[in-house]
Amino acid sequence: MVQTTEAHIAGFSAAVDAVARERRYLGLVSGPSIDQRAAFVNAILAGGGVQFVAVTATTEVVGWCDVVYAQLDGCHHVGKLGMGLLPAYRGAGYGRQLAEECIGAAYWSGIERIELEVFASNSVAISLYERLGFQREGVKRRGRKLDGAYDDNILMALLLAPTESTPVP
């Protein structure tokens, strides 16, 4: 797991496109253009969040996790998590490693709350998020309708600010 640099933009873009085309895990069904992905990564690198990528020995990007910081006044303590892994790399612990790195970096940058949305049909991801300490906060019933099938969006959050009942990572 490494922090994303400009050198990872093309690989990150290809990984997002590959996962999106599976039509199961992301809100996208195809990846944004390379220019849009470059703008996204450059915004993160300019202080808009944190992002880590999983890369092979040949530097192929096979997964990512990012926390994008909220820009609204009163919400600067909040970030939104997004992640994905290419199919051949799922189930080997890379997702957990990526998420832990990203959550830790977000915490140390001052983020106190990390939010995410996950499709109810993605039980593996929901289980991972729960093991990481995320709690369900709500459901957008029929939040997605793709190919004639509905899926609920589960809203989850992880509170990072120390309180009496919230452990710090």
PDB file of C-alpha atoms in Angstrom:
ATOM      1  CA  MET A   1       0.000   0.000   0.000  1.00  0.00           C
ATOM      2  CA  VAL A   2       1.397   3.351  -1.002  1.00  0.00           C
ATOM      3  CA  GLN A   3       0.105   6.884  -0.999  1.00  0.00           C
ATOM      4  CA  THR A   4      -1.120   7.881  -4.422  1.00  0.00           C
ATOM      5  CA  THR A   5       1.084  10.069  -6.600  1.00  0.00           C
ATOM      6  CA  GLU A   6       0.584  11.515 -10.060  1.00  0.00           C
ATOM      7  CA  ALA A   7       2.411   8.445 -11.392  1.00  0.00           C
ATOM      8  CA  HIS A   8      -0.555   6.296 -10.291  1.00  0.00           C
ATOM      9  CA  ILE A   9      -3.267   8.262 -12.129  1.00  0.00           C
ATOM     10  CA  ALA A  10      -3.450   6.078 -15.250  1.00  0.00           C
ATOM     11  CA  GLY A  11      -3.447   2.848 -13.225  1.00  0.00           C
ATOM     12  CA  PHE A  12      -6.003   4.214 -10.767  1.00  0.00           C
ATOM     13  CA  SER A  13      -8.214   5.278 -13.667  1.00  0.00           C
ATOM     14  CA  ALA A  14      -7.991   1.811 -15.233  1.00  0.00           C
ATOM     15  CA  ALA A  15      -8.798   0.116 -11.913  1.00  0.00           C
ATOM     16  CA  VAL A  16     -11.855   2.335 -11.333  1.00  0.00           C
ATOM     17  CA  ASP A  17     -13.069   1.576 -14.854  1.00  0.00           C
ATOM     18  CA  ALA A  18     -12.604  -2.185 -14.392  1.00  0.00           C
ATOM     19  CA  VAL A  19     -14.510  -2.259 -11.092  1.00  0.00           C
ATOM     20  CA  ALA A  20     -17.234   0.064 -12.416  1.00  0.00           C
ATOM     21  CA  ARG A  21     -17.801  -2.191 -15.437  1.00  0.00           C
ATOM     22  CA  GLU A  22     -18.668  -5.053 -13.081  1.00  0.00           C
ATOM     23  CA  ARG A  23     -21.851  -3.032 -12.387  1.00  0.00           C
ATOM     24  CA  ARG A  24     -22.081  -4.320  -8.815  1.00  0.00           C
ATOM     25  CA  TYR A  25     -19.933  -2.337  -6.421  1.00  0.00           C
ATOM     26  CA  LEU A  26     -19.674   1.300  -7.514  1.00  0.00           C
ATOM     27  CA  GLY A  27     -22.297   3.861  -8.371  1.00  0.00           C
ATOM     28  CA  LEU A  28     -20.604   4.119 -11.758  1.00  0.00           C
ATOM     29  CA  VAL A  29     -21.022   1.618 -14.573  1.00  0.00           C
ATOM     30  CA  SER A  30     -17.894   2.834 -16.361  1.00  0.00           C
ATOM     31  CA  GLY A  31     -14.954   4.863 -15.215  1.00  0.00           C
ATOM     32  CA  PRO A  32     -14.674   8.611 -15.701  1.00  0.00           C
ATOM     33  CA  SER A  33     -12.218   9.913 -18.270  1.00  0.00           C
ATOM     34  CA  ILE A  34      -8.525   9.964 -17.480  1.00  0.00           C
ATOM     35  CA  ASP A  35      -8.743  13.771 -17.271  1.00  0.00           C
ATOM     36  CA  GLN A  36     -11.520  13.539 -14.662  1.00  0.00           C
ATOM     37  CA  ARG A  37      -9.546  10.974 -12.651  1.00  0.00           C
ATOM     38  CA  ALA A  38      -6.430  13.175 -12.901  1.00  0.00           C
ATOM     39  CA  ALA A  39      -8.404  16.157 -11.586  1.00  0.00           C
ATOM     40  CA  PHE A  40      -9.742  13.992  -8.735  1.00  0.00           C
ATOM     41  CA  VAL A  41      -6.267  12.747  -7.741  1.00  0.00           C
ATOM     42  CA  ASN A  42      -4.729  16.211  -8.067  1.00  0.00           C
ATOM     43  CA  ALA A  43      -7.446  17.629  -5.789  1.00  0.00           C
ATOM     44  CA  ILE A  44      -6.569  14.982  -3.198  1.00  0.00           C
ATOM     45  CA  LEU A  45      -2.855  15.706  -3.556  1.00  0.00           C
ATOM     46  CA  ALA A  46      -3.600  19.425  -3.098  1.00  0.00           C
ATOM     47  CA  GLY A  47      -5.092  18.721   0.333  1.00  0.00           C
ATOM     48  CA  GLY A  48      -8.610  17.589  -0.513  1.00  0.00           C
ATOM     49  CA  GLY A  49      -8.232  14.176   1.085  1.00  0.00           C
ATOM     50  CA  VAL A  50      -6.041  11.107   1.319  1.00  0.00           C
ATOM     51  CA  GLN A  51      -5.692   8.181  -1.045  1.00  0.00           C
ATOM     52  CA  PHE A  52      -3.737   4.940  -1.003  1.00  0.00           C
ATOM     53  CA  VAL A  53      -3.337   2.420  -3.792  1.00  0.00           C
ATOM     54  CA  ALA A  54      -2.396  -1.247  -3.801  1.00  0.00           C
ATOM     55  CA  VAL A  55       0.211  -1.939  -6.448  1.00  0.00           C
ATOM     56  CA  THR A  56       1.862  -5.092  -7.731  1.00  0.00           C
ATOM     57  CA  ALA A  57       5.607  -5.600  -8.051  1.00  0.00           C
ATOM     58  CA  THR A  58       5.268  -4.291 -11.612  1.00  0.00           C
ATOM     59  CA  THR A  59       3.504  -1.155 -10.265  1.00  0.00           C
ATOM     60  CA  GLU A  60       0.068  -2.104 -11.628  1.00  0.00           C
ATOM     61  CA  VAL A  61      -2.655  -0.446  -9.532  1.00  0.00           C
ATOM     62  CA  VAL A  62      -4.984  -3.210  -8.339  1.00  0.00           C
ATOM     63  CA  GLY A  63      -6.990  -1.309  -5.736  1.00  0.00           C
ATOM     64  CA  TRP A  64      -7.534   2.002  -4.021  1.00  0.00           C
ATOM     65  CA  CYS A  65      -9.059   3.616  -0.975  1.00  0.00           C
ATOM     66  CA  ASP A  66      -9.641   7.311  -0.522  1.00  0.00           C
ATOM     67  CA  VAL A  67     -11.227   9.682   1.930  1.00  0.00           C
ATOM     68  CA  VAL A  68     -12.322  12.937   0.303  1.00  0.00           C
ATOM     69  CA  TYR A  69     -12.769  15.825   2.704  1.00  0.00           C
ATOM     70  CA  ALA A  70     -16.061  17.724   2.859  1.00  0.00           C
ATOM     71  CA  GLN A  71     -15.823  21.308   1.634  1.00  0.00           C
ATOM     72  CA  LEU A  72     -18.958  22.769   3.210  1.00  0.00           C
ATOM     73  CA  ASP A  73     -18.581  25.148   6.140  1.00  0.00           C
ATOM     74  CA  GLY A  74     -19.270  23.272   9.339  1.00  0.00           C
ATOM     75  CA  CYS A  75     -18.374  19.938   7.744  1.00  0.00           C
ATOM     76  CA  HIS A  76     -14.579  20.179   7.430  1.00  0.00           C
ATOM     77  CA  HIS A  77     -14.233  17.421  10.027  1.00  0.00           C
ATOM     78  CA  VAL A  78     -16.006  14.925   7.712  1.00  0.00           C
ATOM     79  CA  GLY A  79     -14.662  12.756   4.909  1.00  0.00           C
ATOM     80  CA  LYS A  80     -16.285  10.317   2.491  1.00  0.00           C
ATOM     81  CA  LEU A  81     -14.654   6.948   1.896  1.00  0.00           C
ATOM     82  CA  GLY A  82     -14.522   5.199  -1.460  1.00  0.00           C
ATOM     83  CA  MET A  83     -12.628   2.064  -2.398  1.00  0.00           C
ATOM     84  CA  GLY A  84     -12.345  -0.816  -4.800  1.00  0.00           C
ATOM     85  CA  LEU A  85     -10.195  -3.813  -5.699  1.00  0.00           C
ATOM     86  CA  LEU A  86      -9.747  -5.731  -8.917  1.00  0.00           C
ATOM     87  CA  PRO A  87     -11.409  -9.169  -8.694  1.00  0.00           C
ATOM     88  CA  ALA A  88      -8.176 -11.205  -8.560  1.00  0.00           C
ATOM     89  CA  TYR A  89      -7.065  -9.322  -5.416  1.00  0.00           C
ATOM     90  CA  ARG A  90     -10.246  -9.605  -3.347  1.00  0.00           C
ATOM     91  CA  GLY A  91     -10.365 -11.748  -0.229  1.00  0.00           C
ATOM     92  CA  ALA A  92      -6.626 -11.494   0.461  1.00  0.00           C
ATOM     93  CA  GLY A  93      -6.720  -8.659   3.017  1.00  0.00           C
ATOM     94  CA  TYR A  94      -5.789  -5.842   0.641  1.00  0.00           C
ATOM     95  CA  GLY A  95      -9.091  -4.031   1.188  1.00  0.00           C
ATOM     96  CA  ARG A  96      -8.638  -4.011   4.942  1.00  0.00           C
ATOM     97  CA  GLN A  97      -5.021  -2.836   4.633  1.00  0.00           C
ATOM     98  CA  LEU A  98      -5.999  -0.045   2.245  1.00  0.00           C
ATOM     99  CA  ALA A  99      -8.871   1.078   4.465  1.00  0.00           C
ATOM    100  CA  GLU A 100      -6.762   1.026   7.638  1.00  0.00           C
ATOM    101  CA  GLU A 101      -4.002   3.101   6.009  1.00  0.00           C
ATOM    102  CA  CYS A 102      -6.492   5.577   4.615  1.00  0.00           C
ATOM    103  CA  ILE A 103      -8.510   5.897   7.820  1.00  0.00           C
ATOM    104  CA  GLY A 104      -5.334   6.406   9.851  1.00  0.00           C
ATOM    105  CA  ALA A 105      -4.061   9.115   7.492  1.00  0.00           C
ATOM    106  CA  ALA A 106      -7.458  10.847   7.536  1.00  0.00           C
ATOM    107  CA  TYR A 107      -7.495  10.773  11.334  1.00  0.00           C
ATOM    108  CA  TRP A 108      -4.023  12.278  11.583  1.00  0.00           C
ATOM    109  CA  SER A 109      -5.055  15.019   9.149  1.00  0.00           C
ATOM    110  CA  GLY A 110      -7.906  16.035  11.469  1.00  0.00           C
ATOM    111  CA  ILE A 111     -10.883  14.090  10.129  1.00  0.00           C
ATOM    112  CA  GLU A 112     -13.275  13.083  12.916  1.00  0.00           C
ATOM    113  CA  ARG A 113     -16.020  11.343  10.934  1.00  0.00           C
ATOM    114  CA  ILE A 114     -15.812   9.142   7.851  1.00  0.00           C
ATOM    115  CA  GLU A 115     -18.983   8.350   5.928  1.00  0.00           C
ATOM    116  CA  LEU A 116     -19.696   5.871   3.157  1.00  0.00           C
ATOM    117  CA  GLU A 117     -22.498   4.331   1.164  1.00  0.00           C
ATOM    118  CA  VAL A 118     -22.498   0.667   0.222  1.00  0.00           C
ATOM    119  CA  PHE A 119     -25.042  -1.379  -1.719  1.00  0.00           C
ATOM    120  CA  ALA A 120     -26.994  -3.745   0.537  1.00  0.00           C
ATOM    121  CA  SER A 121     -26.131  -6.594  -1.845  1.00  0.00           C
ATOM    122  CA  ASN A 122     -22.415  -6.128  -1.097  1.00  0.00           C
ATOM    123  CA  SER A 123     -22.345  -8.155   2.117  1.00  0.00           C
ATOM    124  CA  VAL A 124     -18.568  -8.698   1.969  1.00  0.00           C
ATOM    125  CA  ALA A 125     -17.890  -4.944   2.000  1.00  0.00           C
ATOM    126  CA  ILE A 126     -20.482  -4.342   4.727  1.00  0.00           C
ATOM    127  CA  SER A 127     -18.785  -6.972   6.878  1.00  0.00           C
ATOM    128  CA  LEU A 128     -15.387  -5.329   6.320  1.00  0.00           C
ATOM    129  CA  TYR A 129     -16.716  -1.891   7.226  1.00  0.00           C
ATOM    130  CA  GLU A 130     -18.313  -3.250  10.392  1.00  0.00           C
ATOM    131  CA  ARG A 131     -15.027  -4.936  11.400  1.00  0.00           C
ATOM    132  CA  LEU A 132     -13.330  -1.559  10.906  1.00  0.00           C
ATOM    133  CA  GLY A 133     -15.805   0.032  13.326  1.00  0.00           C
ATOM    134  CA  PHE A 134     -18.283   1.627  10.932  1.00  0.00           C
ATOM    135  CA  GLN A 135     -21.868   1.680  12.147  1.00  0.00           C
ATOM    136  CA  ARG A 136     -25.032   1.687  10.099  1.00  0.00           C
ATOM    137  CA  GLU A 137     -26.815   5.008  10.255  1.00  0.00           C
ATOM    138  CA  GLY A 138     -29.543   4.592   7.705  1.00  0.00           C
ATOM    139  CA  VAL A 139     -30.819   3.074   4.498  1.00  0.00           C
ATOM    140  CA  LYS A 140     -31.782   4.651   1.208  1.00  0.00           C
ATOM    141  CA  ARG A 141     -34.439   2.151   0.223  1.00  0.00           C
ATOM    142  CA  ARG A 142     -34.339   1.404  -3.504  1.00  0.00           C
ATOM    143  CA  GLY A 143     -31.423   3.821  -3.745  1.00  0.00           C
ATOM    144  CA  ARG A 144     -30.273   2.221  -6.976  1.00  0.00           C
ATOM    145  CA  LYS A 145     -32.162   0.744  -9.897  1.00  0.00           C
ATOM    146  CA  LEU A 146     -29.903  -0.832 -12.473  1.00  0.00           C
ATOM    147  CA  ASP A 147     -30.954  -3.261 -15.182  1.00  0.00           C
ATOM    148  CA  GLY A 148     -34.439  -3.339 -13.678  1.00  0.00           C
ATOM    149  CA  ALA A 149     -33.252  -4.450 -10.230  1.00  0.00           C
ATOM    150  CA  TYR A 150     -33.392  -2.364  -7.059  1.00  0.00           C
ATOM    151  CA  ASP A 151     -30.694  -2.249  -4.400  1.00  0.00           C
ATOM    152  CA  ASP A 152     -30.732  -0.356  -1.132  1.00  0.00           C
ATOM    153  CA  ASN A 153     -27.862   1.942  -0.170  1.00  0.00           C
ATOM    154  CA  ILE A 154     -26.626   1.395   3.373  1.00  0.00           C
ATOM    155  CA  LEU A 155     -25.299   4.572   5.000  1.00  0.00           C
ATOM    156  CA  MET A 156     -22.444   3.961   7.431  1.00  0.00           C
ATOM    157  CA  ALA A 157     -20.080   6.132   9.443  1.00  0.00           C
ATOM    158  CA  LEU A 158     -17.012   5.814  11.618  1.00  0.00           C
ATOM    159  CA  LEU A 159     -16.440   8.371  14.366  1.00  0.00           C
ATOM    160  CA  LEU A 160     -12.755   9.005  14.938  1.00  0.00           C
ATOM    161  CA  ALA A 161     -12.784  11.830  17.465  1.00  0.00           C
ATOM    162  CA  PRO A 162     -12.087  10.546  20.951  1.00  0.00           C
ATOM    163  CA  THR A 163     -15.178  10.326  23.151  1.00  0.00           C
ATOM    164  CA  GLU A 164     -16.031   8.156  26.110  1.00  0.00           C
ATOM    165  CA  SER A 165     -17.397   5.437  23.831  1.00  0.00           C
ATOM    166  CA  THR A 166     -15.357   5.774  20.630  1.00  0.00           C
ATOM    167  CA  PRO A 167     -11.885   4.212  20.400  1.00  0.00           C
ATOM    168  CA  VAL A 168      -9.183   6.067  18.482  1.00  0.00           C
ATOM    169  CA  PRO A 169      -7.437   4.045  15.769  1.00  0.00           C
TER     170      PRO A 169
END
